[in-house]
PDB file of C-alpha atoms in Angstrom:
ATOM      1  CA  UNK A 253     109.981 100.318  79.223  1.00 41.00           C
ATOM      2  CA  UNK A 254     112.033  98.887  82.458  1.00 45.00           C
ATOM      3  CA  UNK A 255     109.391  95.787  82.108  1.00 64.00           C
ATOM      4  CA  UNK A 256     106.211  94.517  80.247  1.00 93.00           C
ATOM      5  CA  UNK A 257     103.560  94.050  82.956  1.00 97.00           C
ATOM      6  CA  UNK A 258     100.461  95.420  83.440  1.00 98.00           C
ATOM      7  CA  UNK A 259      97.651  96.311  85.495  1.00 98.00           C
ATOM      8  CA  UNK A 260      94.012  96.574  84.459  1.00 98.00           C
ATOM      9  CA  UNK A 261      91.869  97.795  87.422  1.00 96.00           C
ATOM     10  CA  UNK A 262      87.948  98.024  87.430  1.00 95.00           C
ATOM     11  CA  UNK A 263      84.871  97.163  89.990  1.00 95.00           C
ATOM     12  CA  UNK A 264      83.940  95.195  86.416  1.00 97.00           C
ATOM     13  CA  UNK A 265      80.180  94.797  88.093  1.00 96.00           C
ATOM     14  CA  UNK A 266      79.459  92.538  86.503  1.00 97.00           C
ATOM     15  CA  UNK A 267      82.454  92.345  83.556  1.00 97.00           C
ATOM     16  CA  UNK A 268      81.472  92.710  80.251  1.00 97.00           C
ATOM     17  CA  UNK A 269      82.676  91.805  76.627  1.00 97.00           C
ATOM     18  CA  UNK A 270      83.772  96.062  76.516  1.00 97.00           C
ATOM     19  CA  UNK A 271      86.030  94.804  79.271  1.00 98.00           C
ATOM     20  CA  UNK A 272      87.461  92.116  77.925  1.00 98.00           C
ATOM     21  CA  UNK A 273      88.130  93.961  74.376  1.00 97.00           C
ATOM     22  CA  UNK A 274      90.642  95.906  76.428  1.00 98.00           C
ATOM     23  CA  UNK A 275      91.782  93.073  78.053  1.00 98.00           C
ATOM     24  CA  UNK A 276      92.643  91.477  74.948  1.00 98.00           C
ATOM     25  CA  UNK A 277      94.313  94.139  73.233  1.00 97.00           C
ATOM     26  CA  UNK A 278      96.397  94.752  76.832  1.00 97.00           C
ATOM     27  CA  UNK A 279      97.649  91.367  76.724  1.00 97.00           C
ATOM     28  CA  UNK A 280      98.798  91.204  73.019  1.00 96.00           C
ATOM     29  CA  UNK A 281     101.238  94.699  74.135  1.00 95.00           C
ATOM     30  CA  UNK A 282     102.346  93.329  77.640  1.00 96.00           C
ATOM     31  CA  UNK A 283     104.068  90.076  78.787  1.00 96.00           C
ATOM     32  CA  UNK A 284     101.713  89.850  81.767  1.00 97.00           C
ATOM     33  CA  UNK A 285      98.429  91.423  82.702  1.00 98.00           C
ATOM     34  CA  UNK A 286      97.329  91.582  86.202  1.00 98.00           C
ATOM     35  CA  UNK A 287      93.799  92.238  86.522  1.00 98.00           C
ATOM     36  CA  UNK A 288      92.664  93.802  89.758  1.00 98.00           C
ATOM     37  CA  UNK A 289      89.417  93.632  91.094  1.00 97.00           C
ATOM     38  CA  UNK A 290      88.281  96.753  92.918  1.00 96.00           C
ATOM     39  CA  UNK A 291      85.975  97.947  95.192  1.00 93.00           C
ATOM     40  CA  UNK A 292      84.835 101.572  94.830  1.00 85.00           C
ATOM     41  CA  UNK A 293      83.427 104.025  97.097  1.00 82.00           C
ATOM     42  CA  UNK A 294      81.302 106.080  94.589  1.00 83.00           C
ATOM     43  CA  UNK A 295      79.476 102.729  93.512  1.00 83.00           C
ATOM     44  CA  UNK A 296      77.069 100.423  95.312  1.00 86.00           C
ATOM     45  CA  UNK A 297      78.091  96.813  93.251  1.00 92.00           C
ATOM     46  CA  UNK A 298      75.159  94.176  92.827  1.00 94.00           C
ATOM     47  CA  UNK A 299      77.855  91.393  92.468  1.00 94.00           C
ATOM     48  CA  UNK A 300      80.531  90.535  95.584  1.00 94.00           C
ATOM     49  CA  UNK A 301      83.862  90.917  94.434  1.00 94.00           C
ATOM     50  CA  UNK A 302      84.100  86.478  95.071  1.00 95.00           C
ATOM     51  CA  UNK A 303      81.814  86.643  92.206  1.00 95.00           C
ATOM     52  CA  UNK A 304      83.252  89.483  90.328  1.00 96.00           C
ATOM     53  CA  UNK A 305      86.739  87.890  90.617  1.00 97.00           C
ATOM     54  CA  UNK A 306      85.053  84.221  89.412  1.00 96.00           C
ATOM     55  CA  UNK A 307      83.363  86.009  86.879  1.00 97.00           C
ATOM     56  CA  UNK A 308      86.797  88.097  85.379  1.00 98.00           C
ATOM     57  CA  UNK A 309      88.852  84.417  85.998  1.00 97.00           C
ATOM     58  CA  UNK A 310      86.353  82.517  83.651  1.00 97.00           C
ATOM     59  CA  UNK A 311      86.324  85.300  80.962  1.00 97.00           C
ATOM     60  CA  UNK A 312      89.816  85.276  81.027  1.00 97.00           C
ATOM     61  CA  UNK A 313      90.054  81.581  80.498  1.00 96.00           C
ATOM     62  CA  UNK A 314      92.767  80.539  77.330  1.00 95.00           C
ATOM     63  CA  UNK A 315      94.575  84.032  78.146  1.00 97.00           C
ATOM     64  CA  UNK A 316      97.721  82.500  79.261  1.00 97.00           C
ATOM     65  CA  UNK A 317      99.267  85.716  80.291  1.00 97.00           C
ATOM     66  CA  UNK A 318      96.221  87.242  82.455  1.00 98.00           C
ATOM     67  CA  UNK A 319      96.204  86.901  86.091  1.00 98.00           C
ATOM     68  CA  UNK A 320      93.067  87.457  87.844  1.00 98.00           C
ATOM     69  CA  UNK A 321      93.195  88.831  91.628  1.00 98.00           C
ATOM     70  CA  UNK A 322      91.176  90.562  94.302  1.00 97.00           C
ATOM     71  CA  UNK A 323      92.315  93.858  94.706  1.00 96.00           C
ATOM     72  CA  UNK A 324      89.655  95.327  97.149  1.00 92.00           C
ATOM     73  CA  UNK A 325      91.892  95.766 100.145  1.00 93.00           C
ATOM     74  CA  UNK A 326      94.553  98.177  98.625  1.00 94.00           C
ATOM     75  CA  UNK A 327      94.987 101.178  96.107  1.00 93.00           C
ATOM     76  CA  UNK A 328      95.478 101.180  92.686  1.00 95.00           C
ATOM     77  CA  UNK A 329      98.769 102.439  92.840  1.00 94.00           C
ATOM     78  CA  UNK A 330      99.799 100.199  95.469  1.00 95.00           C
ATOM     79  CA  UNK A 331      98.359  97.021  93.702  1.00 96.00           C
ATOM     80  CA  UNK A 332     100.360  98.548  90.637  1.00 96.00           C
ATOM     81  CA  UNK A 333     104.045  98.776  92.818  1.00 95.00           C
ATOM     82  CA  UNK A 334     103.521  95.239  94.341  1.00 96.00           C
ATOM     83  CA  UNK A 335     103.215  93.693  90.898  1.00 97.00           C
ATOM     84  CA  UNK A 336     105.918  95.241  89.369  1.00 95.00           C
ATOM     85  CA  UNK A 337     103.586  97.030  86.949  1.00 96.00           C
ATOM     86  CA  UNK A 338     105.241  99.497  84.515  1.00 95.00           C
ATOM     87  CA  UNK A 339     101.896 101.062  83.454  1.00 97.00           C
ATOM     88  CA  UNK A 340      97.951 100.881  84.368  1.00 98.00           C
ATOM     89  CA  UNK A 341      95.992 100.074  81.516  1.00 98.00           C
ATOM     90  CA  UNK A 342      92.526 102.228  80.824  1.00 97.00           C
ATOM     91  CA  UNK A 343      89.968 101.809  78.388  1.00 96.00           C
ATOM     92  CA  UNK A 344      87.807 104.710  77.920  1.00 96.00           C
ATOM     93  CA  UNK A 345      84.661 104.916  75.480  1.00 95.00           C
ATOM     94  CA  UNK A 346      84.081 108.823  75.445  1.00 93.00           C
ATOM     95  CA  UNK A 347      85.324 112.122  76.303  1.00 93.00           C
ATOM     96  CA  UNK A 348      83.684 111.922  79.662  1.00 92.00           C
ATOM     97  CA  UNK A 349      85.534 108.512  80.456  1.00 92.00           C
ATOM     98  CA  UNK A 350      88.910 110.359  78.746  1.00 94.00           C
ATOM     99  CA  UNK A 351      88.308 113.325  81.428  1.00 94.00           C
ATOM    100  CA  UNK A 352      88.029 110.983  84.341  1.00 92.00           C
ATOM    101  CA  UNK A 353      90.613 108.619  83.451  1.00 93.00           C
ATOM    102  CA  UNK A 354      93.090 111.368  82.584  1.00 95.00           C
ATOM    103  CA  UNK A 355      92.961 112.515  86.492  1.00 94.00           C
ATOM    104  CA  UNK A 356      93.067 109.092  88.109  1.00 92.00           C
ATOM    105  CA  UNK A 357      95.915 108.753  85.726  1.00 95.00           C
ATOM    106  CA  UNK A 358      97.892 112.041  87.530  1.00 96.00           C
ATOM    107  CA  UNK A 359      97.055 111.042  90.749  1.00 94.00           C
ATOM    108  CA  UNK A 360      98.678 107.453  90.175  1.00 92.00           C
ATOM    109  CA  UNK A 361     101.875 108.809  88.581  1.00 94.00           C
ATOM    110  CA  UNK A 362     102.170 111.276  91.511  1.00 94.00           C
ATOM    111  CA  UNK A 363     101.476 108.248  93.999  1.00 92.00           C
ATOM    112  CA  UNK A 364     103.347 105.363  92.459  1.00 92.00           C
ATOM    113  CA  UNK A 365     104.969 106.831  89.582  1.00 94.00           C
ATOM    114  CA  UNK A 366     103.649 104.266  87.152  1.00 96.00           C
ATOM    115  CA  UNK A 367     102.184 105.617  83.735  1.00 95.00           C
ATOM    116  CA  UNK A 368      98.291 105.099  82.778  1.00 97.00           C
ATOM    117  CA  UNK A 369      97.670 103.620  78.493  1.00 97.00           C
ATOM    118  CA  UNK A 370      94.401 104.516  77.212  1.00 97.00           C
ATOM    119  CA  UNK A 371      93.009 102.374  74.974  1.00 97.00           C
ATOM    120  CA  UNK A 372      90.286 104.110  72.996  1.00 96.00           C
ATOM    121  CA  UNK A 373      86.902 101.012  73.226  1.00 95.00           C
ATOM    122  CA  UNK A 374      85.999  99.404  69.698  1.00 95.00           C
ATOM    123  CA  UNK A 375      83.545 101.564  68.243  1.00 95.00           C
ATOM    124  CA  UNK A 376      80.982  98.844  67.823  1.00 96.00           C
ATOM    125  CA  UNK A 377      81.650  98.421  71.955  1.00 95.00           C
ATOM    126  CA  UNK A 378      81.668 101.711  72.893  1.00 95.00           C
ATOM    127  CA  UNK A 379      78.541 102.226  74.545  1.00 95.00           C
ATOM    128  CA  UNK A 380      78.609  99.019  76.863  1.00 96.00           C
ATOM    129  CA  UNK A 381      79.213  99.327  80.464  1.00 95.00           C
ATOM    130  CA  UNK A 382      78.623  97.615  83.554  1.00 95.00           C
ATOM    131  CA  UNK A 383      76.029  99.899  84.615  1.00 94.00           C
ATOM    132  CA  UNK A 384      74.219  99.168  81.349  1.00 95.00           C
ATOM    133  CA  UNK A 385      74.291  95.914  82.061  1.00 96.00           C
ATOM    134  CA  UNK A 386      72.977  95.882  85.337  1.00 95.00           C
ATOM    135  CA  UNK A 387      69.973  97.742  84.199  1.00 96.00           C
ATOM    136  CA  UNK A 388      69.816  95.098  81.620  1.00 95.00           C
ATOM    137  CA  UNK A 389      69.930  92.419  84.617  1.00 94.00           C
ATOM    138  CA  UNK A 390      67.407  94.763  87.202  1.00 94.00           C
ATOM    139  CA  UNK A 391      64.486  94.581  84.637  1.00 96.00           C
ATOM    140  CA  UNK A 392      64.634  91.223  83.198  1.00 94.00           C
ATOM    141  CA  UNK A 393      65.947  92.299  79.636  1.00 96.00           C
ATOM    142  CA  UNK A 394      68.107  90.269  77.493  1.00 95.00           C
ATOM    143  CA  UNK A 395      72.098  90.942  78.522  1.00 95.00           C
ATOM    144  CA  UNK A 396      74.053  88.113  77.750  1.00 94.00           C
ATOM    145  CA  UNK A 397      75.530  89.647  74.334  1.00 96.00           C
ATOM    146  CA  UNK A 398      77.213  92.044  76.568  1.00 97.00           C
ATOM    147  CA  UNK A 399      79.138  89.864  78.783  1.00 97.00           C
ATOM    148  CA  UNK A 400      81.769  86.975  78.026  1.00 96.00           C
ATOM    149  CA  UNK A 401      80.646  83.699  77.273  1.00 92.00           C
ATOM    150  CA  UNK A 402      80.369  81.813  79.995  1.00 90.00           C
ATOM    151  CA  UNK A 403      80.158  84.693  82.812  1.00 94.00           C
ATOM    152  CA  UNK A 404      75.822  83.987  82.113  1.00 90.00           C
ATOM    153  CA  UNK A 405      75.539  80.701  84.395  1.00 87.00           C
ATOM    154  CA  UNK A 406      77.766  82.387  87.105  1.00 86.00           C
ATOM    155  CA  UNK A 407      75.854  85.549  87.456  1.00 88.00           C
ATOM    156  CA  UNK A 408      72.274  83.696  87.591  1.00 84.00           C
ATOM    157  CA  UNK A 409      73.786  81.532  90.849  1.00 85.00           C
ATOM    158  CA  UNK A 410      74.313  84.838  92.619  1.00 75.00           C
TER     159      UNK A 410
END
């Protein structure tokens, strides 16, 4: 590897503790994670990407080798090249997230030339994702076992 750094990328809408398994893991492989905070086209977010980022930054607290930044004015790849990233990390809880991810993954090596890692979500994890989570939020049912401790008081301000 020509380096050890990192990028995870994700709306993370709102993030959750799925999330934050991968970024974890990512950070015990790499000397330096950069976490980017996206925007994406296909997907209407309920949380702004100041609270998204604030969110992310307070999850990541005590992770002395995660850096948090808004990433909603650029691509991927280009986010990726500016950090000196030698590979994207992905997590990806199914075959449908393995599909997905395994094309984004093409198109980024084409465009930047930087290498996706999947890491495969903790079974017992598996099934959480943002959009979950926002349903959770939308109807008034109990979500704060699925997002970092902490991330609760934030997301009720907004």
């Amino acid at each position: 590897m020509k380096n050890n750094i990192a990028v995870i990328a994700g709306t993370f809408d709102p993030v959750t503790v799925g999330h934050m398994d991968i970024v974890r893991r990512a950070a015990s492989l790499f000397d330096t994670i950069y976490v980017g905070i996206f925007d994406n086209a296909k997907k209407a977010t309920m949380f702004d990407s100041y609270v998204r980022v604030s969110a992310m930054k307070k999850a990541c607290e005590g992770l002395t080798n995660v850096k948090v930044e808004c990433a909603t004015d650029t691509t991927l790849a280009d986010f990726a090249k500016s950090h000196g990233a030698s590979a994207i990390v992905k997590g990806i809880r199914n075959g449908t997230d393995a599909d997905y991810e395994i094309s984004l993954s093409q198109i980024n090596a084409e465009i930047s030339g930087i290498e996706t890692v999947m890491l495969a979500a903790s079974p017992a994890l598996s099934f959480i994702s943002s959009t979950f989570v926002r349903e959770m939020i939308k109807y008034g049912k109990p979500y704060e076992k699925y997002i970092p401790d902490g991330v609760d008081a934030l997301l009720k301000q907004h």
